[in-house]
mmCIF file of C-alpha atoms in Angstrom:
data_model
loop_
_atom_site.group_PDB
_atom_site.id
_atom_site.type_symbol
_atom_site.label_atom_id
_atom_site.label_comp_id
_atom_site.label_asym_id
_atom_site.label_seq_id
_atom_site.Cartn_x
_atom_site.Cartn_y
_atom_site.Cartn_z
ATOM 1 C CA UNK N 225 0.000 0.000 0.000
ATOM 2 C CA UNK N 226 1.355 3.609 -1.216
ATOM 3 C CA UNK N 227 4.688 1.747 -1.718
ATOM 4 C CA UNK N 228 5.630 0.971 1.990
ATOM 5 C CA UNK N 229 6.520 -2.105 3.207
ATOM 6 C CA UNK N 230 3.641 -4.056 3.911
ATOM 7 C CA UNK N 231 4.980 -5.933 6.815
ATOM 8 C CA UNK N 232 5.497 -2.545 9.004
ATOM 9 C CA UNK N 233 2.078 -1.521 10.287
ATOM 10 C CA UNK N 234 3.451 1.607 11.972
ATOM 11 C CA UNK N 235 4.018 2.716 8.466
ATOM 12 C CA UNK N 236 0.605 2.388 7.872
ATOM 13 C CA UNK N 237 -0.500 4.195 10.731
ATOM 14 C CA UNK N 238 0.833 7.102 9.162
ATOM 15 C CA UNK N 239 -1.568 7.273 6.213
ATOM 16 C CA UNK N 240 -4.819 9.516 7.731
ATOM 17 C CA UNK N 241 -8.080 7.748 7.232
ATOM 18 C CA UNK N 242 -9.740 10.583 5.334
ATOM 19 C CA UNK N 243 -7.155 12.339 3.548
ATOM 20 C CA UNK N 244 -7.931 15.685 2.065
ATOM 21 C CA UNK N 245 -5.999 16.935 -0.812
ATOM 22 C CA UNK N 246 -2.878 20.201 -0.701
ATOM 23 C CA UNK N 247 -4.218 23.767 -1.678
ATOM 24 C CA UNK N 248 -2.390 26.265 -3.422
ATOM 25 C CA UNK N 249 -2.286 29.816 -2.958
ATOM 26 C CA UNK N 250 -0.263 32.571 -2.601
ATOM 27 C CA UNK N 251 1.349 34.919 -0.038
ATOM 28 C CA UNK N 252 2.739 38.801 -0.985
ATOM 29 C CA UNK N 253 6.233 39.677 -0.489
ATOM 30 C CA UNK N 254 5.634 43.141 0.760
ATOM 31 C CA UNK N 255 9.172 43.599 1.326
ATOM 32 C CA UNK N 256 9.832 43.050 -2.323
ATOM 33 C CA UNK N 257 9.432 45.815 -5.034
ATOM 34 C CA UNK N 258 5.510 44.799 -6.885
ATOM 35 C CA UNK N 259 5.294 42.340 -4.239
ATOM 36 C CA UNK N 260 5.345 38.947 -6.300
ATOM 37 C CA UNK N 261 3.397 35.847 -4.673
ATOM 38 C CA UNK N 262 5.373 33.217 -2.618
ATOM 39 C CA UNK N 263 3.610 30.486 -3.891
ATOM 40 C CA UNK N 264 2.240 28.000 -0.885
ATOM 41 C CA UNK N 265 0.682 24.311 -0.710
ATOM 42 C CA UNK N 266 -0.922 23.926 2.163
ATOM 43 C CA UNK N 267 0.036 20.110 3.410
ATOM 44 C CA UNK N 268 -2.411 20.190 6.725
ATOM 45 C CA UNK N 269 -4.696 16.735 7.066
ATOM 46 C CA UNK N 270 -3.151 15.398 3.614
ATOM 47 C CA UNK N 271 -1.984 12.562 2.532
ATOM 48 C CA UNK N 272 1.558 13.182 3.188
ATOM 49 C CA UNK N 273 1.020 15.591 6.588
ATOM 50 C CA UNK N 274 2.480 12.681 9.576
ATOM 51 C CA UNK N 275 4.947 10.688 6.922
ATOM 52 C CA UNK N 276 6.252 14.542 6.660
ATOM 53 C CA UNK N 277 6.649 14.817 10.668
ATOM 54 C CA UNK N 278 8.234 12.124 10.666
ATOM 55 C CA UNK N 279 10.853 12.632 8.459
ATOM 56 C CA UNK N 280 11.366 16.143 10.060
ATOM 57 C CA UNK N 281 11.795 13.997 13.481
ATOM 58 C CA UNK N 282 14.918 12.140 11.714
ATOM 59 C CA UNK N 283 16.015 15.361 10.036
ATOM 60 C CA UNK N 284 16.470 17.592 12.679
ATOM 61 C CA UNK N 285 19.318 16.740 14.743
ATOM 62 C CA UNK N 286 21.507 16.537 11.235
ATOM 63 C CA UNK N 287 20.499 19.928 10.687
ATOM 64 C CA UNK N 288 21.434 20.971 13.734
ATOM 65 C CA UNK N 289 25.136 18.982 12.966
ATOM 66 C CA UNK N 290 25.619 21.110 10.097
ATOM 67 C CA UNK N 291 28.370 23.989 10.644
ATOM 68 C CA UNK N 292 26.641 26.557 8.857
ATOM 69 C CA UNK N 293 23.294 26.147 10.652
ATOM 70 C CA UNK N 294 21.561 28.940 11.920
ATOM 71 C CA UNK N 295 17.906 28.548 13.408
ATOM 72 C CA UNK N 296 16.724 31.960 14.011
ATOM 73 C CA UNK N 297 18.360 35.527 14.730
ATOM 74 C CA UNK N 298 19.133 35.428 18.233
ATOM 75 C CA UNK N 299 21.588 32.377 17.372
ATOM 76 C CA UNK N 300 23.376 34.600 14.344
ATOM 77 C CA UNK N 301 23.549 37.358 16.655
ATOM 78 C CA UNK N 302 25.660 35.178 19.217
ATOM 79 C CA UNK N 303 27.930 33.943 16.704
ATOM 80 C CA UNK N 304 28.816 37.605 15.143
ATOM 81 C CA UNK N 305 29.328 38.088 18.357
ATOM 82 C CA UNK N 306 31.562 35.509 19.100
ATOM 83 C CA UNK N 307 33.914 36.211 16.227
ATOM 84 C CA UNK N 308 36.064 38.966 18.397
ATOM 85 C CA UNK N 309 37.895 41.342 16.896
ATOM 86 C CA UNK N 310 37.747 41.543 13.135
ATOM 87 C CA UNK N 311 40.635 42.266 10.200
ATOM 88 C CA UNK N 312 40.629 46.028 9.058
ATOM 89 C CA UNK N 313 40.041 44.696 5.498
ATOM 90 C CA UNK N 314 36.534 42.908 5.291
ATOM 91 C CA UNK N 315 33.842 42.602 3.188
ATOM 92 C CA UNK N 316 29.962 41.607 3.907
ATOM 93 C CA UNK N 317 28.329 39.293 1.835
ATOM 94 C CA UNK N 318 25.006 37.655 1.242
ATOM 95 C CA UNK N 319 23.777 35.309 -1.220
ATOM 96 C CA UNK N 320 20.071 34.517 -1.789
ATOM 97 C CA UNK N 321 19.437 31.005 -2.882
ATOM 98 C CA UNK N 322 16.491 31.486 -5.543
ATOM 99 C CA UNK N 323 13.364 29.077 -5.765
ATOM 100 C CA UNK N 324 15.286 27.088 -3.521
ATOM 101 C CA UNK N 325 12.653 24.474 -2.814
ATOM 102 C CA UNK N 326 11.236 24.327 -6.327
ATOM 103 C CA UNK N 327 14.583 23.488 -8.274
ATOM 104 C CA UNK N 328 15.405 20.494 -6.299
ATOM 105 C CA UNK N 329 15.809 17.896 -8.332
ATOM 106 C CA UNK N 330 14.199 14.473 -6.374
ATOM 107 C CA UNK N 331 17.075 12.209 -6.618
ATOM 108 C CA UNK N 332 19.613 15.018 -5.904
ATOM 109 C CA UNK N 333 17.982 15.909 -3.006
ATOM 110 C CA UNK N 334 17.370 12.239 -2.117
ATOM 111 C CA UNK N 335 21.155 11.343 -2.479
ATOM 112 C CA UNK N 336 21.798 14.514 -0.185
ATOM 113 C CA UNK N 337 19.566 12.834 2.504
ATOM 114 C CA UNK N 338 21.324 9.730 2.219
ATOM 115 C CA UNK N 339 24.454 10.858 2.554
ATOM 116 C CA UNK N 340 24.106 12.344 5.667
ATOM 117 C CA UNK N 341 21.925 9.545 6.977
ATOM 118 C CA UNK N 342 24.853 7.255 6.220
ATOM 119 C CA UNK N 343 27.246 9.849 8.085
ATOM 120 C CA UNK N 344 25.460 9.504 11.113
ATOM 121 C CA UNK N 345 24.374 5.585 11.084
ATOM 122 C CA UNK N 346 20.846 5.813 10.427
ATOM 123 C CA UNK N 347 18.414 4.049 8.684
ATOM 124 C CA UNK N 348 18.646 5.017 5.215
ATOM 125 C CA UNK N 349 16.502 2.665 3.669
ATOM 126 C CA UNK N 350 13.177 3.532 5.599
ATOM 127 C CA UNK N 351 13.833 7.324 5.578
ATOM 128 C CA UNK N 352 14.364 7.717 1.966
ATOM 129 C CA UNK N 353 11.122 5.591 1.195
ATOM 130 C CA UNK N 354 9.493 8.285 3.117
ATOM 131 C CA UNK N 355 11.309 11.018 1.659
ATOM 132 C CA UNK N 356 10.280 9.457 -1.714
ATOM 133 C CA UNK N 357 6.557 9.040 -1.115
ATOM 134 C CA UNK N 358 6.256 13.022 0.076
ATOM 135 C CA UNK N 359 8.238 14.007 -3.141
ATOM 136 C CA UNK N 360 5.800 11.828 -5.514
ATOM 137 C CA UNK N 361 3.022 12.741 -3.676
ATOM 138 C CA UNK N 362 3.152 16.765 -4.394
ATOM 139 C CA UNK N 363 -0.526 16.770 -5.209
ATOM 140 C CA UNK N 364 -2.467 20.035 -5.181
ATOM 141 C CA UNK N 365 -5.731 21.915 -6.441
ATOM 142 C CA UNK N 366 -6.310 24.991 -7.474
ATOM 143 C CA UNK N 367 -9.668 26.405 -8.786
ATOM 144 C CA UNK N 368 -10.630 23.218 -8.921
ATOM 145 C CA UNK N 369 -8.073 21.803 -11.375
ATOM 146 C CA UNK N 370 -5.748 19.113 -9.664
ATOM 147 C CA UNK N 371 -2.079 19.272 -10.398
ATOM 148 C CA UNK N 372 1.008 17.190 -9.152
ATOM 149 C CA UNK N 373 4.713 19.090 -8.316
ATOM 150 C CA UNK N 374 7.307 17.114 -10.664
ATOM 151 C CA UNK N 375 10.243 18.696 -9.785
ATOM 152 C CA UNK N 376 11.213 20.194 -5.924
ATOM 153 C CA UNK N 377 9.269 19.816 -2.683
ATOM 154 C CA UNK N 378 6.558 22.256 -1.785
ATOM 155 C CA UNK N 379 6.486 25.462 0.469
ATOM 156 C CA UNK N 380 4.319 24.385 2.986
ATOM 157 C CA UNK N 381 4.712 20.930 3.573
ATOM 158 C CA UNK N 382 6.909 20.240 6.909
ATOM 159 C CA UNK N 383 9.713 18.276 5.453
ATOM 160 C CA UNK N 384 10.737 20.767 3.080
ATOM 161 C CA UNK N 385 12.753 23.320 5.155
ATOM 162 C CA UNK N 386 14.875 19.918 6.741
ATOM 163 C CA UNK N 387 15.319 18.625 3.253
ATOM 164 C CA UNK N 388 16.540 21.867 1.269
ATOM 165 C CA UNK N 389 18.930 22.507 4.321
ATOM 166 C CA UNK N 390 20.559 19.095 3.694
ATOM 167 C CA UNK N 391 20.364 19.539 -0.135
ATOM 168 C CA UNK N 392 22.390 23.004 1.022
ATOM 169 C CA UNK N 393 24.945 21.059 3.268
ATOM 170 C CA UNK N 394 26.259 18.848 0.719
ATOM 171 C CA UNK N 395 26.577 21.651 -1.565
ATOM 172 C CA UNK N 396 28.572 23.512 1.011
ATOM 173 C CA UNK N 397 31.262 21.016 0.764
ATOM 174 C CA UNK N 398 32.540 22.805 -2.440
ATOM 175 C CA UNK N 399 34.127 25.070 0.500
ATOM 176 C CA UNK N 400 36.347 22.343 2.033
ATOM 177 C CA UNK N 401 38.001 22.490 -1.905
ATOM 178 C CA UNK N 402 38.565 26.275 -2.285
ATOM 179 C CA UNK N 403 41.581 27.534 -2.040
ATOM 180 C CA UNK N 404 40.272 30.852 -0.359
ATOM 181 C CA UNK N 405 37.767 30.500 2.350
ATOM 182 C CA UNK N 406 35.342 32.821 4.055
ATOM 183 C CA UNK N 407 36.296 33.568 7.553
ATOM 184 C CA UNK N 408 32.737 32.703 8.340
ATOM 185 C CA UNK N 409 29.624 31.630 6.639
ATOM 186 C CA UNK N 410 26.181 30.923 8.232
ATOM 187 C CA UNK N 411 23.003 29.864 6.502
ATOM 188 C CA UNK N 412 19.672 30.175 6.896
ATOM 189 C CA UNK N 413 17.939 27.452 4.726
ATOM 190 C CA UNK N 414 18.021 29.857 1.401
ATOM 191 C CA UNK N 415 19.840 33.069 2.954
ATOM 192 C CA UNK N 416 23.386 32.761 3.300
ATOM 193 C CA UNK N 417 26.092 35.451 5.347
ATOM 194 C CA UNK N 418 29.649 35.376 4.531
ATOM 195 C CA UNK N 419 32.343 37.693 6.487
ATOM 196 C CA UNK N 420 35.030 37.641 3.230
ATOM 197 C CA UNK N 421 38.882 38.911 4.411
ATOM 198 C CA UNK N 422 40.094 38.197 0.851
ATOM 199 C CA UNK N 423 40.270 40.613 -1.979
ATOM 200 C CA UNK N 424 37.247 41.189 -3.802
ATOM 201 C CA UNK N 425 38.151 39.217 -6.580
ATOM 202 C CA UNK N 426 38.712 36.058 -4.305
ATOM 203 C CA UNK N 427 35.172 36.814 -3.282
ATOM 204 C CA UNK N 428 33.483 36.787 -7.051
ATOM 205 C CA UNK N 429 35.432 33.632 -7.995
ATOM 206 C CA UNK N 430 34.038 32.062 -5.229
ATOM 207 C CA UNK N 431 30.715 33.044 -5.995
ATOM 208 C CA UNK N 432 31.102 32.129 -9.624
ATOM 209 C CA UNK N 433 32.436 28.608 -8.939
ATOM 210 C CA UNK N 434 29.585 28.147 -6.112
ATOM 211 C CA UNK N 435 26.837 29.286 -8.761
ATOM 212 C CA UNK N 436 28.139 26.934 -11.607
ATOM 213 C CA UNK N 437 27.937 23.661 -8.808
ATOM 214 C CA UNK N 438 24.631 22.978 -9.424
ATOM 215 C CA UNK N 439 22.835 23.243 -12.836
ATOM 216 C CA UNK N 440 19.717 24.460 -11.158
ATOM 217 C CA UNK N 441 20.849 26.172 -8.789
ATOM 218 C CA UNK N 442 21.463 30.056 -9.092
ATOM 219 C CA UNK N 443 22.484 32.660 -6.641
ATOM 220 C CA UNK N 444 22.320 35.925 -6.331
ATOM 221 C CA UNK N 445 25.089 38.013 -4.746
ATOM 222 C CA UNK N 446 25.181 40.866 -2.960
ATOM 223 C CA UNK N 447 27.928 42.964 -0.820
ATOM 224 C CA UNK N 448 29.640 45.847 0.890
ATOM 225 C CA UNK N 449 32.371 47.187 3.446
ATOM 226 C CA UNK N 450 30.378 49.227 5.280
ATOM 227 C CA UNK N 451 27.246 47.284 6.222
ATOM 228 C CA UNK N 452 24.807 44.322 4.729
ATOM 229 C CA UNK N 453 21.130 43.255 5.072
ATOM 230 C CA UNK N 454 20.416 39.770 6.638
ATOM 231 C CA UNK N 455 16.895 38.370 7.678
ATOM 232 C CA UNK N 456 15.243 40.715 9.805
ATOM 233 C CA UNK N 457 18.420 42.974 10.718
ATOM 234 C CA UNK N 458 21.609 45.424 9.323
ATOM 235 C CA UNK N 459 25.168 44.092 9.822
ATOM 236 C CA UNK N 460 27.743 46.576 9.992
ATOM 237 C CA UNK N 461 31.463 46.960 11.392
ATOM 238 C CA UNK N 462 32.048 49.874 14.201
ATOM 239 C CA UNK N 463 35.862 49.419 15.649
ATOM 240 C CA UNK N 464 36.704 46.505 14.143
ATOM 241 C CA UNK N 465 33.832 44.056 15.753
ATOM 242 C CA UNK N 466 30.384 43.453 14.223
ATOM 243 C CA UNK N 467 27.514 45.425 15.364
ATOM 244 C CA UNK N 468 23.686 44.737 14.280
ATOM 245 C CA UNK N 469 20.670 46.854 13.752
#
């Protein structure tokens, strides 16, 4: 039944009785000049909802394992703060991830999952079923058309923020082969900070060979000496040590 193993009833236990099916709509980005839709499936009381949870459950603490993790802004305002003093020279960078979620390819994503499942001696085989049927089972309406997600997972369903922030770690790895490294980097599932003490060069031929890593992947760069934009705050140096607005 729905591809599970038929001999694990918990598995089964997961599938509601009564399913009902993912909406679509849309939410304004009022911080964004026109204020373009973020699109959103809604995943409450479907079909995938507690297979989702319980992926998330498994997901979590290899998040949390992941150097660049940041869960909120109170924990990327401790780390600025624990950098100390700072080099005269410095640049701020951000890079925005775009349509993360939606240019995911399944099995790239997948093979992200199980690689850090297999880091950390956990069941692969079971997750990655379940990762599978929540992919496959993108299923939405909308004015009363049904349609099915082929490619990505879906903003709104409670696996995807675990999953793209794995799909993000083993992308990250690129760093461990550059010859020139950030003095830090934090990331925030599709928002990423970088404190850059190399030349700006070093910085764009970073960029450039972290944009090119994925085919479907593109990123959009911005920076400055003086002060940068992250989430919900400003970032700027005063005496050589990172303040925040």
């Amino acid at each position: 039944m729905y591809g599970f193993d038929s001999t694990s009833s918990s598995m089964l236990e997961l599938i509601p009785d009564n399913p009902q099916t993912d909406t679509f709509y849309m939410l304004p980005k009022i911080h964004k000049e026109g204020n373009p839709g973020r699109p959103i499936i809604s995943g409450i009381g479907t079909l995938t909802e507690n297979i989702a949870g319980w992926v998330v459950n498994i997901m979590k603490p290899l998040v949390r394992r992941k150097p660049s993790y940041i869960p909120d802004t109170m924990d990327i305002l401790c780390k600025l703060s624990a950098l100390g003093p700072l080099p005269e020279e410095m640049i701020l960078a951000t890079i925005d991830v775009e349509s993360l979620y939606s240019n995911i390819p399944h099995e790239d994503g997948i093979a992200a999952c199980k690689y850090f499942l297999q880091k950390n001696n956990l069941d692969t085989e079971q997750t990655l079923q379940f990762i599978r049927f929540v992919l496959h089972h993108n299923y939405f309406s909308f004015r009363n058309n049904l349609y099915q997600q082929y490619m990505g997972s879906t903003m709104g369903s409670k696996v995807s923020p675990q999953y793209a922030n794995l799909f993000m770690a083993k992308l990250e790895e690129l760093l461990s082969s550059c010859s020139v490294k950030p003095l830090a980097y934090f990331c925030y599932i599709d928002d990423l900070l970088i404190i850059w003490t190399g030349s700006k060069d070093d910085l764009l031929t970073f960029y450039n060979k972290f944009n090119k890593y994925h085919p479907t992947i593109k990123l959009t760069l911005d920076f400055l000496k003086i002060q940068i934009h992250f989430l919900d705050m400003t970032i700027y140096i005063k005496d050589n040590a990172m303040q925040t607005k």
